[in-house]
PDB file of C-alpha atoms in Angstrom:
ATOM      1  CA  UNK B   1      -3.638  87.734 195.594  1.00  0.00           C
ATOM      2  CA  UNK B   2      -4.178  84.471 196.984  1.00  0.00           C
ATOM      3  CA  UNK B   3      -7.983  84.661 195.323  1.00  0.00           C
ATOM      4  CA  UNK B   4      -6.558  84.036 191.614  1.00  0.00           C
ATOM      5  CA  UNK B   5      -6.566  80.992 190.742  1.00  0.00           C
ATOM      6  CA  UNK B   6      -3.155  79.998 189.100  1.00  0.00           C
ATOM      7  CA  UNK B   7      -3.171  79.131 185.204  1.00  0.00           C
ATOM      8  CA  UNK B   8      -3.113  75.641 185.468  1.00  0.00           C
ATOM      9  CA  UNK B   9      -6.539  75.620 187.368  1.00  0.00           C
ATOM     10  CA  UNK B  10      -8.322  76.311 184.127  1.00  0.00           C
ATOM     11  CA  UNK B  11      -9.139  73.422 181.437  1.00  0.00           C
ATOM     12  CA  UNK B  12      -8.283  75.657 178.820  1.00  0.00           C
ATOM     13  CA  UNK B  13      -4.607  75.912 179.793  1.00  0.00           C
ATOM     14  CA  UNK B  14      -4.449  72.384 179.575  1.00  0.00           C
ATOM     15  CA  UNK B  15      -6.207  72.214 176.438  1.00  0.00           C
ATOM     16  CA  UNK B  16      -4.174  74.759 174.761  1.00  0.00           C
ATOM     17  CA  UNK B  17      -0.809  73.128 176.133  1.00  0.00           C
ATOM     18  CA  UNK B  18      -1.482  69.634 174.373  1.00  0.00           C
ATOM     19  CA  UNK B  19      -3.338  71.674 170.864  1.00  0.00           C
ATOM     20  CA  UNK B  20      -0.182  73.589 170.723  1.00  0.00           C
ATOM     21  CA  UNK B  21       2.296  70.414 171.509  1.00  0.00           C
ATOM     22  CA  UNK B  22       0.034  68.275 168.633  1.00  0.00           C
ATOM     23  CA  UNK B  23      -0.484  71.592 166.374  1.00  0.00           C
ATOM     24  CA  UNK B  24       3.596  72.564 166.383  1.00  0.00           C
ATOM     25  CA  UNK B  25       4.734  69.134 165.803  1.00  0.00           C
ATOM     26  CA  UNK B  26       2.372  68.470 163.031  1.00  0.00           C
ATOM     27  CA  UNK B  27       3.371  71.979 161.488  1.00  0.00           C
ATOM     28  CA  UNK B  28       7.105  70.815 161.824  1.00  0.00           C
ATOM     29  CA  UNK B  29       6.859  67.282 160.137  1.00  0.00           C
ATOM     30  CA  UNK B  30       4.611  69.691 156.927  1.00  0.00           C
ATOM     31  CA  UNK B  31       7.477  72.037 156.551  1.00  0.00           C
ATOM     32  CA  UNK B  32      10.000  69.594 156.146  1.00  0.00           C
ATOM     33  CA  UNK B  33       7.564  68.606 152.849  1.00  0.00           C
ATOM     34  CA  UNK B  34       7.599  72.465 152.054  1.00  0.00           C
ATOM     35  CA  UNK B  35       3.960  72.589 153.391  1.00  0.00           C
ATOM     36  CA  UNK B  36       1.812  74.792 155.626  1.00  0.00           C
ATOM     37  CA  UNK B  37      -1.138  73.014 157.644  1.00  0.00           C
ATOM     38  CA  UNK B  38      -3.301  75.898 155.783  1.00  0.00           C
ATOM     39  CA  UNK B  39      -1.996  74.441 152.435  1.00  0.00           C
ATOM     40  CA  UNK B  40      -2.364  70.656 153.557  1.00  0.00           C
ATOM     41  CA  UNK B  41      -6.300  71.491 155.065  1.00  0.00           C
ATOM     42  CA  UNK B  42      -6.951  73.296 151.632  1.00  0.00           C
ATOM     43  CA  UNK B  43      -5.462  70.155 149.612  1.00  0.00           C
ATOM     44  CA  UNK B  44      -6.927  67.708 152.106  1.00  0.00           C
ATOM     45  CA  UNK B  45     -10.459  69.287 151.077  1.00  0.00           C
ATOM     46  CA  UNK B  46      -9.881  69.200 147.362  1.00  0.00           C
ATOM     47  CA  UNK B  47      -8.719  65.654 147.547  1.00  0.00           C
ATOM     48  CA  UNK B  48     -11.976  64.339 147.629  1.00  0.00           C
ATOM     49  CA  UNK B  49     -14.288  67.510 146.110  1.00  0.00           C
ATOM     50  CA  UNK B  50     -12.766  68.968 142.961  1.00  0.00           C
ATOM     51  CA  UNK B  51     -12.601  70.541 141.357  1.00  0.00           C
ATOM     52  CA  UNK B  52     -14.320  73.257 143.468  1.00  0.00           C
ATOM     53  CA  UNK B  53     -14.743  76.574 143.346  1.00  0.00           C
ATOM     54  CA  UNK B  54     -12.915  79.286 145.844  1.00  0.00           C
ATOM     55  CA  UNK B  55     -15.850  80.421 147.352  1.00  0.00           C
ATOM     56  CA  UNK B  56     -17.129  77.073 147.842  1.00  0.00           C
ATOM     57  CA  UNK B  57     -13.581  76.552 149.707  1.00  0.00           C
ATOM     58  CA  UNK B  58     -14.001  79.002 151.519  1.00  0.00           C
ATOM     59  CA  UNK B  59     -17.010  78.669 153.064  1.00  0.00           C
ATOM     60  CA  UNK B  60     -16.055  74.793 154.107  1.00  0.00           C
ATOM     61  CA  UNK B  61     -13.047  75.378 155.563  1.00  0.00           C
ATOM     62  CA  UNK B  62     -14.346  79.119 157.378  1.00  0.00           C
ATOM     63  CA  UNK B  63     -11.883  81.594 155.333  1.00  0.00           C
ATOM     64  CA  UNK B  64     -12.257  83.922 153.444  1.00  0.00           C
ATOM     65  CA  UNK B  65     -12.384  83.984 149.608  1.00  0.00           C
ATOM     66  CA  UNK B  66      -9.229  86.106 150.136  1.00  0.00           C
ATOM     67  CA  UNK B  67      -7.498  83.970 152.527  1.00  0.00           C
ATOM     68  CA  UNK B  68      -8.137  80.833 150.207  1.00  0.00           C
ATOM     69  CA  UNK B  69      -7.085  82.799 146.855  1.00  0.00           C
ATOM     70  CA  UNK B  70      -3.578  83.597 148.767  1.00  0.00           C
ATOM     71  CA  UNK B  71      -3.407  79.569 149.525  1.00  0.00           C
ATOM     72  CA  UNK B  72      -4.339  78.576 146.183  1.00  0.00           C
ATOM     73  CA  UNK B  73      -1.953  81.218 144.562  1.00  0.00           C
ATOM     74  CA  UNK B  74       1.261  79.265 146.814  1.00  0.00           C
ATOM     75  CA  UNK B  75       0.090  75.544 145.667  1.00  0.00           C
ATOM     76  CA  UNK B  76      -0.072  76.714 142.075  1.00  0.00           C
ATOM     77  CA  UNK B  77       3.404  77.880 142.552  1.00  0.00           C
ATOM     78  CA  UNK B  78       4.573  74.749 143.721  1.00  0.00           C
ATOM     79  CA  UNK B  79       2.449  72.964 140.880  1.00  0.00           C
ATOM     80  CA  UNK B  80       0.397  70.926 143.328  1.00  0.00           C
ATOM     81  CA  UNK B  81      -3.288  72.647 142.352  1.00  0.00           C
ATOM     82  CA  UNK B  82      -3.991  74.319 139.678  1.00  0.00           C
ATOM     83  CA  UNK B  83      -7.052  77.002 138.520  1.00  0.00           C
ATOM     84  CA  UNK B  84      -9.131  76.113 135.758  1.00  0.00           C
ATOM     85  CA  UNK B  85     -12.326  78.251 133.860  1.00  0.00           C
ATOM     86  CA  UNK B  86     -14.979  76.829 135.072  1.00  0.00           C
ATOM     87  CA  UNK B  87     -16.950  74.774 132.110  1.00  0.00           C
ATOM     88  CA  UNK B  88     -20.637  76.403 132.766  1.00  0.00           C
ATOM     89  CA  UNK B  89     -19.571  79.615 133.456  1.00  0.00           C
ATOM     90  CA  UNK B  90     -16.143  80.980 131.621  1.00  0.00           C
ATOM     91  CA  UNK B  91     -16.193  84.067 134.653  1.00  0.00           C
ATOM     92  CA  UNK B  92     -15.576  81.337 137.585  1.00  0.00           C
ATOM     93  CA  UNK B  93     -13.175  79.576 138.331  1.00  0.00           C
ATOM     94  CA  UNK B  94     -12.272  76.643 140.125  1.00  0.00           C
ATOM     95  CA  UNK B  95      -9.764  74.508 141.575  1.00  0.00           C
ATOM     96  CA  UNK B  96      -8.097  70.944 141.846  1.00  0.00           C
ATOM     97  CA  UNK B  97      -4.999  68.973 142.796  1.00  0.00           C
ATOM     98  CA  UNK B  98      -2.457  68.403 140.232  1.00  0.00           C
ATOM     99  CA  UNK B  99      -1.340  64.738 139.649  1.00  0.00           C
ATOM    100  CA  UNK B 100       1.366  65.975 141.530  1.00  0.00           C
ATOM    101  CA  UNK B 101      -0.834  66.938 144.139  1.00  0.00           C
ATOM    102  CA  UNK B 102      -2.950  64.575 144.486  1.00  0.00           C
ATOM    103  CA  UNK B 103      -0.238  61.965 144.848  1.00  0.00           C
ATOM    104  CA  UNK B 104       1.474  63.994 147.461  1.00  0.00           C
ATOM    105  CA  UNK B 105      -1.680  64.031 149.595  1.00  0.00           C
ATOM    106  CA  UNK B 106      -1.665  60.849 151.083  1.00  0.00           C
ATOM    107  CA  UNK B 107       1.798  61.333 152.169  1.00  0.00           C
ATOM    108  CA  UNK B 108       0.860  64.409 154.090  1.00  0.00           C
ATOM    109  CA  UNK B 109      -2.139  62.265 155.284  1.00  0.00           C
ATOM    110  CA  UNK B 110       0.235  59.649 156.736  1.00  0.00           C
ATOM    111  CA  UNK B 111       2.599  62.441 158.191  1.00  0.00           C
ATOM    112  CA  UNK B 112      -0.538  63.551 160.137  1.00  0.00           C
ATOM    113  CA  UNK B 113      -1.396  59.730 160.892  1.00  0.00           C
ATOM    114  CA  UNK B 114       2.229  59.611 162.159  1.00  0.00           C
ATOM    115  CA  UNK B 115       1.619  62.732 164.627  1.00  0.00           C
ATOM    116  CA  UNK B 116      -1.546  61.493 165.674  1.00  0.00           C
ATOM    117  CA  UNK B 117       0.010  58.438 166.624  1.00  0.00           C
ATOM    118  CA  UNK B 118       3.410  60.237 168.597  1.00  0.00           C
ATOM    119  CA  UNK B 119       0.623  62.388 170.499  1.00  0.00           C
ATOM    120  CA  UNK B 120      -1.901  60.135 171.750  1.00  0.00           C
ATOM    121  CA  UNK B 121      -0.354  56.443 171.408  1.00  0.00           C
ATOM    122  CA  UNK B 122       0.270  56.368 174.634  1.00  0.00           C
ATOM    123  CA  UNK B 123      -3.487  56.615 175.605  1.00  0.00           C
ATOM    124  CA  UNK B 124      -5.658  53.858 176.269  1.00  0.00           C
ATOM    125  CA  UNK B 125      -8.240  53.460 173.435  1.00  0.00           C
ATOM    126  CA  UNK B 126     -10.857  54.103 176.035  1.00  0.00           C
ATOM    127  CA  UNK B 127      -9.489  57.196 176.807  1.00  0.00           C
ATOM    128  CA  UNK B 128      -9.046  58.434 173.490  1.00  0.00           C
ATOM    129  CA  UNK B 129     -11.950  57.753 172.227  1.00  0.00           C
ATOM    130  CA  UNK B 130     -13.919  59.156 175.541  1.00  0.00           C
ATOM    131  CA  UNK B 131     -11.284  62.791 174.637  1.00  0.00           C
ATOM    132  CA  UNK B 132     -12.594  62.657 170.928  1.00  0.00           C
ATOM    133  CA  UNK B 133     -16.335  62.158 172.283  1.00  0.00           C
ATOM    134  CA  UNK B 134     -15.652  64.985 173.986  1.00  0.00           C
ATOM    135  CA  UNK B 135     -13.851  67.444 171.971  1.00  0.00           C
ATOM    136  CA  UNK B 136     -16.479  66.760 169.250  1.00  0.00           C
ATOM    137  CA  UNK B 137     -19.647  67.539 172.054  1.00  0.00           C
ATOM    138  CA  UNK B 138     -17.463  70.921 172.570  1.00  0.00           C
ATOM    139  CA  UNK B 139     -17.176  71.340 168.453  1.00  0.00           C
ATOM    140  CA  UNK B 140     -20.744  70.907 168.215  1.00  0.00           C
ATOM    141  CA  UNK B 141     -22.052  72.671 171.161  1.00  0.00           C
ATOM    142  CA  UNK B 142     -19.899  76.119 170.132  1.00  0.00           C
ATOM    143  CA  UNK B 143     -21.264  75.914 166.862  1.00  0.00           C
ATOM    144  CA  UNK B 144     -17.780  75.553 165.560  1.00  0.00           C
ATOM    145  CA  UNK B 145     -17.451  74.533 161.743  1.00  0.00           C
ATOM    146  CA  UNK B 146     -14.080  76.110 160.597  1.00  0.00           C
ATOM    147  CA  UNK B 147     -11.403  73.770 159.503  1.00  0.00           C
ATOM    148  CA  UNK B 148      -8.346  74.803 161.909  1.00  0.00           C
ATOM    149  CA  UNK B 149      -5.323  76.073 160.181  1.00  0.00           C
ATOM    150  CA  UNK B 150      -3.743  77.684 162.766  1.00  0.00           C
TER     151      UNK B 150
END
């Protein structure tokens, strides 16, 4: 047995240890504003491209038209997008941040300032910008383009 390395050998443990930490505490300080990080990536997106379409959603943030019909059917409930007919073509639709919304987003946007800066404070800005150098080589180099929600 003594040929297995233990769990903490791997980078990956220690990567998903500190994504979890950042990722929970984040996800705690959005509930408290009745908000999911799904919900806060979708309005985070709209904030600066509406109104857009689902599909158009979908494919930037890597869901599926499904997954992003299902978020956009909770913000409408809680009156912070809303779905309009789409002025060129009355069969599409699209969507946009309420004034309600869009004032809410940059308080979400400083929550996740706020976590950023409990997380990773403590860091050296070397260091943190040598991790995000990094992280973004590994983003790039896995071909990664979804927005994480999870």
């Amino acid at each position: 047995m003594s040929d297995v390395p233990d769990l903490t050998a791997h980078l990956g443990y220690w990567l998903r240890q500190v994504s979890n930490h950042v990722s929970h505490a984040f996800a705690r300080k959005l509930a408290a504003k009745d908000v999911t990080v799904a919900e806060w990536a979708l309005m985070r997106v709209l904030y600066g491209e509406q109104p857009t379409s689902p599909s158009r959603l979908a494919e930037h943030m890597g869901l599926t038209r499904g997954a992003v019909t299902k978020l956009a059917d909770r913000l409408i409930a809680k009156g912070l997008i809303a779905r309009q007919a789409n002025t060129s073509d009355g069969r599409a639709q699209t969507l946009e941040l309420t004034a309600k919304g869009e004032g809410f987003v940059p308080e979400l946007a400083a929550l996740a300032d706020q976590n950023e800066s409990e997380c990773f404070a403590h860091m050296p800005d070397d260091d943190r910008k040598a991790l995000e150098r990094i992280l973004r080589d590994a983003v790039a180099r896995f071909g990664i383009t979804a927005i994480a929600t999870e």
